[in-house]
Amino acid sequence: MQKKKLQRPTSRHRGVILAMVILGLALLAGLVLYVLNLGRQVNARVVTQNASDAAAAGGAGWVARSFNNVAMNNAGITQLIGAVQVLDGVPLATQLTLKEQNWLYDGVNDQLKVSFSSKDFWIRDGLMLLRSATNTQINDTTLGLKPLDQLLNHSSYEIGELTMFNGPNGRGAMWQAMISMDQYSQTLLQNLGVLAQLNAIRSGEINFTGPGENGNPGTAMLVPVVAQVPWKRGHVDDFERPVKYGMLPGRDSRCFNEFPVAGGLGIIDDKVERRGPFDTIYGWRDLRGSKAQGYFTPGDNTTSGGKGNTPLSGNVGGNNGTWTTTGHTPPTEYRTYGTLEWSLRHLHTDLPRFDDRLRQLSQIKLSYLWPGPLLSTGLWLRGYAKVGDATPQWEIPMNKDYHFWFDGSSLKRTDPASYRFYLEDGVNDSSNDVVLDVRDQRDGTTKITYISEGTNNWQYDVLDGSGNVVFGGLGEGVNGKKFGMSITIPTPVRQIIDPNWVTDFSAAAAIAANPTTKLTILETQYAVVEVKSKLPYNDPNFGAQGTWAFVEKVPRVEYLAGWWDARTWGIPQPYQWVWRDEWQYTTNYDNDIGIPRTIEFNVGGTIRVGADDPQATFVVGGVTYNARWQNNDARVTWTDANGPHDEPLVNVLGQLNIPHWLATYPVHRVDAFVFLGVNNGKPINVRNPNNYNDIKDLPSPSDFDHAAVKSDAGSRWQYLTFLAAAKRSDAAPMWETKFDGGKPYPNMVAITQAQVFNNHSFDLWTQMWNAQVEAVVHYDSWLGRMNAGAGQAGFVPALDVADLADVTQYLSNARPLAQSALTH
């Protein structure tokens, strides 16, 4: 076959081929440019949306962060106010505790000098145990407080430089911190809108600076243009309820002002929506209403009770059984506590007298800031036997720290809920009682209201701490009607008792014998040594080993308000300043004192089987049963037609239907009351760390104007919802004339909505504000806000007015597409 010869392409053919190649290259180049432009366009839209999201998060996040900063400052100031009172009380509490610590030891040592009989060895043993425990307590107190005392009371260090509003060298550091936090909160809220916009712009625009974005910057903005959330700065009194009770400002009869003051934040507290951080976040709660669950087991231990014959005696209840706790019902309510209590609980030590004094001093110091139920007024009352007498019969300090009632002859312990002092006429009813209402004013005066509840004539003088009569003759009942009057005096300095213990009973009794000096005795102290015994005290073998035990291994020490004279209790006084009391109760068993369980039943007479009655025989149905006590249990043997038996006695008695029970025995109680001393210390002044010149200088909290900003949907939309918009050029990066021709708008725009919320407590006290992006709603409203905000754009230098107008116009033009575009 002959091969066909290939012809060389002619020039005409070459031209066609070249044209096709060129056309293909052109098409390929166009395709490449198309793909490149499309990819860049898609990426640009993603970047623009990211910028919008970032702007929304940045602007709304700044608002949430600002709210949290304000809340942190409000809570922080509240905690510092409580801490100031506690820390400023530490030096004096340390000094008074160290001063007092040796008196109890001295009182016990004085009584150990008494020669006790051999029968009363238990009194000496008990006092030696108390002395050893007291010595340990003194060592612990010295170890814990001596270095603190050296620093705070015997060195150049002055804690007032931290705690005093006007301290030794100017404003105290803790007050400076509070004032700074207050000022910072005001600055944040005053500039909230501008700073939120700046953060939105910066957060959005940073997305346009990535790879490939140079030379094609975009812009971002936030709506509202300048966010405004109604807020106000309150009054220092708004801190009282949080400091004392861990609740937000509101109506509270426990506060200095029951109703919030004018110019303050008002009633913020709400049981559901505004509970504050102390409750919702910190959980500072004391639970109440929980009850024990379990079961009662009858026939165990104590069967009938008894009580001693003195005001200090213990008692034993006869329950004829024991209660076994298996759980508790859920609490039914709770009470919150404030920052003062939080500070005291965290500074709690194992030194009870120090803790008590620090608590007392802290409350006194806080009363300088918010006068209220005081521990001491600094005032004294002088009383007369009857109207017209020239010589007073007594004087008494108006100190609530020892909870006094005065009835003309003794002091009764009480704890009035309000700032009141009750004076009785000695009759056990209130018909003729006198009530003194005392209230300190902010103007430096104290108002005392005198109310007579009956017709008795009363005459008193009111003295200041220096003994000057500031008011005389408080009045008398008139014509059988209640009579009252008010006086106003300069507010005295707060005081606390500087202890002075008299451990010699003769000296204490001499003070008590004088009607005037008797009332300077603020406390009487007794040691109570208590023993329980199988044998009565008059038994020759009383005290034999195994027949007695201390009720408490270390005898208890009782502090009683006022003067308590054991000579009036009607019990024997076997030794100097030691009194003894005897009483008894019954029990089924008490292994501590050699009383074991004994089973008792009746078969032809009472039969007992126990450690003291180890053998017994009884006959039932012609069968002889031999009971015995074996290994701390009762068993019985017998023989019948079925052979010999050996079983627990209680099982057999049950099978024979014979009632049985545990036998009862008397337990003899012998208690010794040992005088240890009386406290007739004098009041001393308590320093005021809240020594402001003008109450307006003190820090105040900032919060929403809750009349305008509520937790409902309307307020959340109006004040706490934001729209971010981001804009960048929509131009194609290449061959713009071909790819951008005919576009109605040269830019691309993205929008994002965000909301600021707090799911814990809707206030500026609780640091749980957050921001989150959400679906865009209320498109028309946003357009309205953008148009309305145009005039505010000039307040934000970083925001271009032209950009805002441009975006507004774009979104307005896109309105017909918004509904479908925002849901896809």
Tab-separated table of N, CA and C in Angstrom, residues 358-461:
chain	number	residue	atom	x	y	z
A	358	LEU	N	-13.148	41.291	119.085
A	358	LEU	CA	-12.991	41.806	117.730
A	358	LEU	C	-14.355	42.011	117.074
A	359	ARG	N	-15.263	41.095	117.288
A	359	ARG	CA	-16.622	41.251	116.755
A	359	ARG	C	-17.294	42.481	117.373
A	360	GLN	N	-17.136	42.627	118.661
A	360	GLN	CA	-17.724	43.756	119.374
A	360	GLN	C	-17.162	45.077	118.859
A	361	LEU	N	-15.859	45.145	118.741
A	361	LEU	CA	-15.219	46.383	118.280
A	361	LEU	C	-15.592	46.697	116.835
A	362	SER	N	-15.665	45.690	115.988
A	362	SER	CA	-16.008	45.915	114.593
A	362	SER	C	-17.396	46.526	114.460
A	363	GLN	N	-18.332	46.018	115.237
A	363	GLN	CA	-19.693	46.546	115.175
A	363	GLN	C	-19.763	47.961	115.748
A	364	ILE	N	-18.988	48.212	116.783
A	364	ILE	CA	-18.951	49.572	117.335
A	364	ILE	C	-18.407	50.541	116.295
A	365	LYS	N	-17.313	50.161	115.649
A	365	LYS	CA	-16.697	51.046	114.660
A	365	LYS	C	-17.635	51.290	113.481
A	366	LEU	N	-18.334	50.251	113.045
A	366	LEU	CA	-19.268	50.425	111.939
A	366	LEU	C	-20.398	51.367	112.330
A	367	SER	N	-20.735	51.413	113.635
A	367	SER	CA	-21.819	52.292	114.076
A	367	SER	C	-21.434	53.770	113.974
A	368	TYR	N	-20.145	54.091	113.837
A	368	TYR	CA	-19.759	55.477	113.554
A	368	TYR	C	-20.228	55.885	112.153
A	369	LEU	N	-20.201	54.917	111.225
A	369	LEU	CA	-20.597	55.207	109.854
A	369	LEU	C	-22.111	55.168	109.702
A	370	TRP	N	-22.718	54.147	110.286
A	370	TRP	CA	-24.175	54.012	110.245
A	370	TRP	C	-24.684	53.772	111.659
A	371	PRO	N	-24.973	54.835	112.388
A	371	PRO	CA	-25.469	54.667	113.761
A	371	PRO	C	-26.682	53.748	113.779
A	372	GLY	N	-26.735	52.918	114.796
A	372	GLY	CA	-27.831	51.968	114.879
A	372	GLY	C	-27.802	51.284	116.217
A	373	PRO	N	-28.150	50.004	116.282
A	373	PRO	CA	-28.106	49.287	117.548
A	373	PRO	C	-26.673	49.196	118.070
A	374	LEU	N	-26.342	50.068	119.013
A	374	LEU	CA	-24.960	50.156	119.497
A	374	LEU	C	-24.711	49.172	120.623
A	375	LEU	N	-23.443	48.909	120.833
A	375	LEU	CA	-23.048	48.084	121.966
A	375	LEU	C	-22.864	48.921	123.220
A	376	SER	N	-22.579	50.198	123.030
A	376	SER	CA	-22.375	51.089	124.168
A	376	SER	C	-22.679	52.504	123.725
A	377	THR	N	-23.298	53.274	124.614
A	377	THR	CA	-23.647	54.653	124.259
A	377	THR	C	-22.651	55.672	124.790
A	378	GLY	N	-21.833	55.263	125.754
A	378	GLY	CA	-20.971	56.241	126.405
A	378	GLY	C	-21.712	57.044	127.464
A	379	LEU	N	-22.995	56.733	127.675
A	379	LEU	CA	-23.806	57.452	128.654
A	379	LEU	C	-23.977	56.615	129.916
A	380	TRP	N	-24.298	57.337	131.005
A	380	TRP	CA	-24.612	56.681	132.269
A	380	TRP	C	-25.969	57.167	132.750
A	381	LEU	N	-26.665	56.301	133.481
A	381	LEU	CA	-27.913	56.690	134.131
A	381	LEU	C	-27.705	56.663	135.639
A	382	ARG	N	-28.216	57.699	136.275
A	382	ARG	CA	-28.151	57.778	137.738
A	382	ARG	C	-29.584	57.751	138.253
A	383	GLY	N	-29.864	56.836	139.195
A	383	GLY	CA	-31.232	56.660	139.661
A	383	GLY	C	-31.430	57.041	141.118
A	384	TYR	N	-32.657	57.426	141.421
A	384	TYR	CA	-33.045	57.835	142.773
A	384	TYR	C	-34.165	56.936	143.256
A	385	ALA	N	-34.247	56.735	144.575
A	385	ALA	CA	-35.262	55.856	145.128
A	385	ALA	C	-36.661	56.358	144.819
A	386	LYS	N	-36.843	57.664	144.907
A	386	LYS	CA	-38.136	58.253	144.570
A	386	LYS	C	-37.905	59.689	144.140
A	387	VAL	N	-38.911	60.229	143.516
A	387	VAL	CA	-38.815	61.595	143.010
A	387	VAL	C	-38.559	62.545	144.169
A	388	GLY	N	-37.614	63.438	143.982
A	388	GLY	CA	-37.309	64.433	145.001
A	388	GLY	C	-36.113	64.109	145.857
A	389	ASP	N	-35.639	62.834	145.811
A	389	ASP	CA	-34.465	62.481	146.603
A	389	ASP	C	-33.247	63.256	146.100
A	390	ALA	N	-32.393	63.640	147.032
A	390	ALA	CA	-31.184	64.372	146.662
A	390	ALA	C	-30.012	63.431	146.408
A	391	THR	N	-30.044	62.267	147.038
A	391	THR	CA	-28.911	61.340	146.928
A	391	THR	C	-29.280	60.185	146.014
A	392	PRO	N	-28.487	59.959	144.951
A	392	PRO	CA	-28.799	58.846	144.050
A	392	PRO	C	-28.482	57.515	144.714
A	393	GLN	N	-29.228	56.493	144.319
A	393	GLN	CA	-29.000	55.157	144.855
A	393	GLN	C	-28.056	54.333	143.993
A	394	TRP	N	-27.994	54.629	142.712
A	394	TRP	CA	-27.183	53.806	141.833
A	394	TRP	C	-26.821	54.577	140.584
A	395	GLU	N	-25.798	54.064	139.894
A	395	GLU	CA	-25.438	54.543	138.567
A	395	GLU	C	-25.165	53.325	137.687
A	396	ILE	N	-25.563	53.397	136.448
A	396	ILE	CA	-25.365	52.260	135.554
A	396	ILE	C	-24.962	52.764	134.174
A	397	PRO	N	-23.915	52.169	133.564
A	397	PRO	CA	-23.572	52.550	132.187
A	397	PRO	C	-24.597	51.971	131.214
A	398	MET	N	-24.946	52.754	130.222
A	398	MET	CA	-25.893	52.280	129.206
A	398	MET	C	-25.119	51.482	128.169
A	399	ASN	N	-24.700	50.287	128.576
A	399	ASN	CA	-23.893	49.410	127.728
A	399	ASN	C	-24.742	48.233	127.282
A	400	LYS	N	-24.902	48.093	125.990
A	400	LYS	CA	-25.629	46.936	125.481
A	400	LYS	C	-24.701	45.749	125.274
A	401	ASP	N	-23.374	45.981	125.367
A	401	ASP	CA	-22.463	44.882	125.096
A	401	ASP	C	-22.546	43.783	126.159
A	402	TYR	N	-23.081	44.087	127.322
A	402	TYR	CA	-23.323	43.049	128.311
A	402	TYR	C	-24.816	42.777	128.494
A	403	HIS	N	-25.638	43.354	127.649
A	403	HIS	CA	-27.060	43.015	127.574
A	403	HIS	C	-27.769	43.207	128.928
A	404	PHE	N	-27.790	44.440	129.400
A	404	PHE	CA	-28.335	44.661	130.729
A	404	PHE	C	-29.821	45.001	130.713
A	405	TRP	N	-30.516	44.490	131.699
A	405	TRP	CA	-31.751	45.098	132.187
A	405	TRP	C	-31.437	45.535	133.613
A	406	PHE	N	-32.022	46.619	134.028
A	406	PHE	CA	-31.853	47.025	135.421
A	406	PHE	C	-33.212	46.955	136.110
A	407	ASP	N	-33.293	46.268	137.240
A	407	ASP	CA	-34.571	46.166	137.944
A	407	ASP	C	-34.480	46.687	139.373
A	408	GLY	N	-33.479	47.497	139.650
A	408	GLY	CA	-33.373	48.098	140.977
A	408	GLY	C	-32.498	47.317	141.919
A	409	SER	N	-32.289	46.009	141.668
A	409	SER	CA	-31.470	45.232	142.587
A	409	SER	C	-30.487	44.324	141.880
A	410	SER	N	-30.781	43.955	140.649
A	410	SER	CA	-29.857	43.077	139.929
A	410	SER	C	-29.927	43.396	138.443
A	411	LEU	N	-29.029	42.777	137.716
A	411	LEU	CA	-28.984	42.977	136.270
A	411	LEU	C	-29.462	41.703	135.587
A	412	LYS	N	-30.372	41.840	134.642
A	412	LYS	CA	-30.890	40.688	133.922
A	412	LYS	C	-30.322	40.677	132.513
A	413	ARG	N	-29.990	39.495	132.046
A	413	ARG	CA	-29.427	39.386	130.703
A	413	ARG	C	-30.546	39.427	129.664
A	414	THR	N	-30.323	40.184	128.592
A	414	THR	CA	-31.280	40.258	127.497
A	414	THR	C	-30.548	40.722	126.255
A	415	ASP	N	-31.223	40.767	125.166
A	415	ASP	CA	-30.630	41.236	123.919
A	415	ASP	C	-31.716	41.905	123.090
A	416	PRO	N	-32.064	43.130	123.389
A	416	PRO	CA	-33.133	43.802	122.654
A	416	PRO	C	-32.816	43.869	121.171
A	417	ALA	N	-33.854	43.694	120.362
A	417	ALA	CA	-33.650	43.710	118.918
A	417	ALA	C	-33.326	45.101	118.417
A	418	SER	N	-33.869	46.093	119.078
A	418	SER	CA	-33.600	47.462	118.652
A	418	SER	C	-32.694	48.143	119.668
A	419	TYR	N	-32.347	49.383	119.360
A	419	TYR	CA	-31.414	50.147	120.189
A	419	TYR	C	-32.201	50.728	121.355
A	420	ARG	N	-32.483	49.878	122.346
A	420	ARG	CA	-33.304	50.305	123.471
A	420	ARG	C	-32.670	49.857	124.784
A	421	PHE	N	-33.011	50.578	125.825
A	421	PHE	CA	-32.583	50.227	127.167
A	421	PHE	C	-33.822	50.178	128.041
A	422	TYR	N	-33.996	49.046	128.724
A	422	TYR	CA	-35.209	48.816	129.487
A	422	TYR	C	-34.898	48.945	130.979
A	423	LEU	N	-35.714	49.667	131.677
A	423	LEU	CA	-35.541	49.805	133.120
A	423	LEU	C	-36.833	49.379	133.793
A	424	GLU	N	-36.715	48.444	134.750
A	424	GLU	CA	-37.898	47.892	135.389
A	424	GLU	C	-38.038	48.411	136.810
A	425	ASP	N	-39.236	48.233	137.331
A	425	ASP	CA	-39.485	48.674	138.704
A	425	ASP	C	-39.359	47.526	139.699
A	426	GLY	N	-38.894	46.357	139.241
A	426	GLY	CA	-38.719	45.223	140.133
A	426	GLY	C	-39.906	44.288	140.159
A	427	VAL	N	-40.990	44.642	139.479
A	427	VAL	CA	-42.169	43.781	139.409
A	427	VAL	C	-42.096	42.950	138.133
A	428	ASN	N	-42.536	41.707	138.210
A	428	ASN	CA	-42.404	40.819	137.061
A	428	ASN	C	-43.495	41.029	136.016
A	429	ASP	N	-43.718	42.222	135.666
A	429	ASP	CA	-44.585	42.535	134.533
A	429	ASP	C	-44.083	43.845	133.947
A	430	SER	N	-44.618	44.213	132.809
A	430	SER	CA	-44.120	45.403	132.117
A	430	SER	C	-45.009	46.620	132.328
A	431	SER	N	-45.950	46.546	133.262
A	431	SER	CA	-46.930	47.627	133.385
A	431	SER	C	-46.292	48.948	133.788
A	432	ASN	N	-45.213	48.894	134.544
A	432	ASN	CA	-44.600	50.131	135.023
A	432	ASN	C	-43.171	50.307	134.513
A	433	ASP	N	-42.802	49.542	133.484
A	433	ASP	CA	-41.439	49.623	132.987
A	433	ASP	C	-41.198	50.926	132.232
A	434	VAL	N	-39.931	51.291	132.217
A	434	VAL	CA	-39.507	52.479	131.486
A	434	VAL	C	-38.629	52.026	130.319
A	435	VAL	N	-38.851	52.613	129.160
A	435	VAL	CA	-38.071	52.294	127.969
A	435	VAL	C	-37.379	53.554	127.484
A	436	LEU	N	-36.071	53.449	127.280
A	436	LEU	CA	-35.309	54.552	126.711
A	436	LEU	C	-34.933	54.176	125.285
A	437	ASP	N	-35.462	54.909	124.326
A	437	ASP	CA	-35.064	54.740	122.926
A	437	ASP	C	-33.922	55.698	122.637
A	438	VAL	N	-32.825	55.178	122.125
A	438	VAL	CA	-31.644	55.994	121.851
A	438	VAL	C	-31.328	55.899	120.360
A	439	ARG	N	-31.207	57.047	119.705
A	439	ARG	CA	-30.869	57.064	118.277
A	439	ARG	C	-29.889	58.186	118.007
A	440	ASP	N	-28.761	57.805	117.429
A	440	ASP	CA	-27.766	58.806	117.045
A	440	ASP	C	-28.145	59.422	115.709
A	441	GLN	N	-27.958	60.709	115.609
A	441	GLN	CA	-28.258	61.437	114.387
A	441	GLN	C	-26.964	61.691	113.619
A	442	ARG	N	-27.122	62.011	112.334
A	442	ARG	CA	-25.955	62.317	111.520
A	442	ARG	C	-25.399	63.711	111.817
A	443	ASP	N	-26.147	64.508	112.558
A	443	ASP	CA	-25.698	65.878	112.832
A	443	ASP	C	-24.849	65.969	114.094
A	444	GLY	N	-24.416	64.816	114.616
A	444	GLY	CA	-23.561	64.829	115.798
A	444	GLY	C	-24.313	64.855	117.114
A	445	THR	N	-25.615	64.594	117.071
A	445	THR	CA	-26.410	64.571	118.300
A	445	THR	C	-27.041	63.205	118.482
A	446	THR	N	-27.436	62.944	119.717
A	446	THR	CA	-28.140	61.715	120.060
A	446	THR	C	-29.488	62.080	120.650
A	447	LYS	N	-30.515	61.435	120.142
A	447	LYS	CA	-31.869	61.684	120.626
A	447	LYS	C	-32.287	60.544	121.540
A	448	ILE	N	-32.696	60.891	122.759
A	448	ILE	CA	-33.153	59.898	123.728
A	448	ILE	C	-34.631	60.159	123.986
A	449	THR	N	-35.443	59.153	123.704
A	449	THR	CA	-36.875	59.266	123.946
A	449	THR	C	-37.225	58.429	125.165
A	450	TYR	N	-37.899	59.063	126.107
A	450	TYR	CA	-38.265	58.407	127.362
A	450	TYR	C	-39.752	58.075	127.308
A	451	ILE	N	-40.071	56.820	127.565
A	451	ILE	CA	-41.468	56.397	127.538
A	451	ILE	C	-41.759	55.665	128.844
A	452	SER	N	-42.718	56.130	129.587
A	452	SER	CA	-43.143	55.434	130.799
A	452	SER	C	-44.344	54.566	130.453
A	453	GLU	N	-44.254	53.274	130.821
A	453	GLU	CA	-45.354	52.368	130.517
A	453	GLU	C	-46.396	52.324	131.637
A	454	GLY	N	-46.200	53.080	132.700
A	454	GLY	CA	-47.162	53.012	133.795
A	454	GLY	C	-47.211	54.297	134.583
A	455	THR	N	-47.628	54.186	135.845
A	455	THR	CA	-47.860	55.372	136.663
A	455	THR	C	-46.779	55.603	137.699
A	456	ASN	N	-45.816	54.679	137.831
A	456	ASN	CA	-44.778	54.875	138.843
A	456	ASN	C	-43.980	56.138	138.568
A	457	ASN	N	-43.558	56.767	139.643
A	457	ASN	CA	-42.707	57.939	139.516
A	457	ASN	C	-41.261	57.504	139.375
A	458	TRP	N	-40.589	58.048	138.366
A	458	TRP	CA	-39.192	57.734	138.121
A	458	TRP	C	-38.406	59.022	138.080
A	459	GLN	N	-37.210	58.972	138.566
A	459	GLN	CA	-36.338	60.136	138.460
A	459	GLN	C	-34.926	59.664	138.148
A	460	TYR	N	-34.384	60.227	137.037
A	460	TYR	CA	-33.051	59.842	136.604
A	460	TYR	C	-32.277	61.073	136.188
A	461	ASP	N	-30.965	60.925	136.231
A	461	ASP	CA	-30.065	61.861	135.567
A	461	ASP	C	-29.352	61.099	134.460
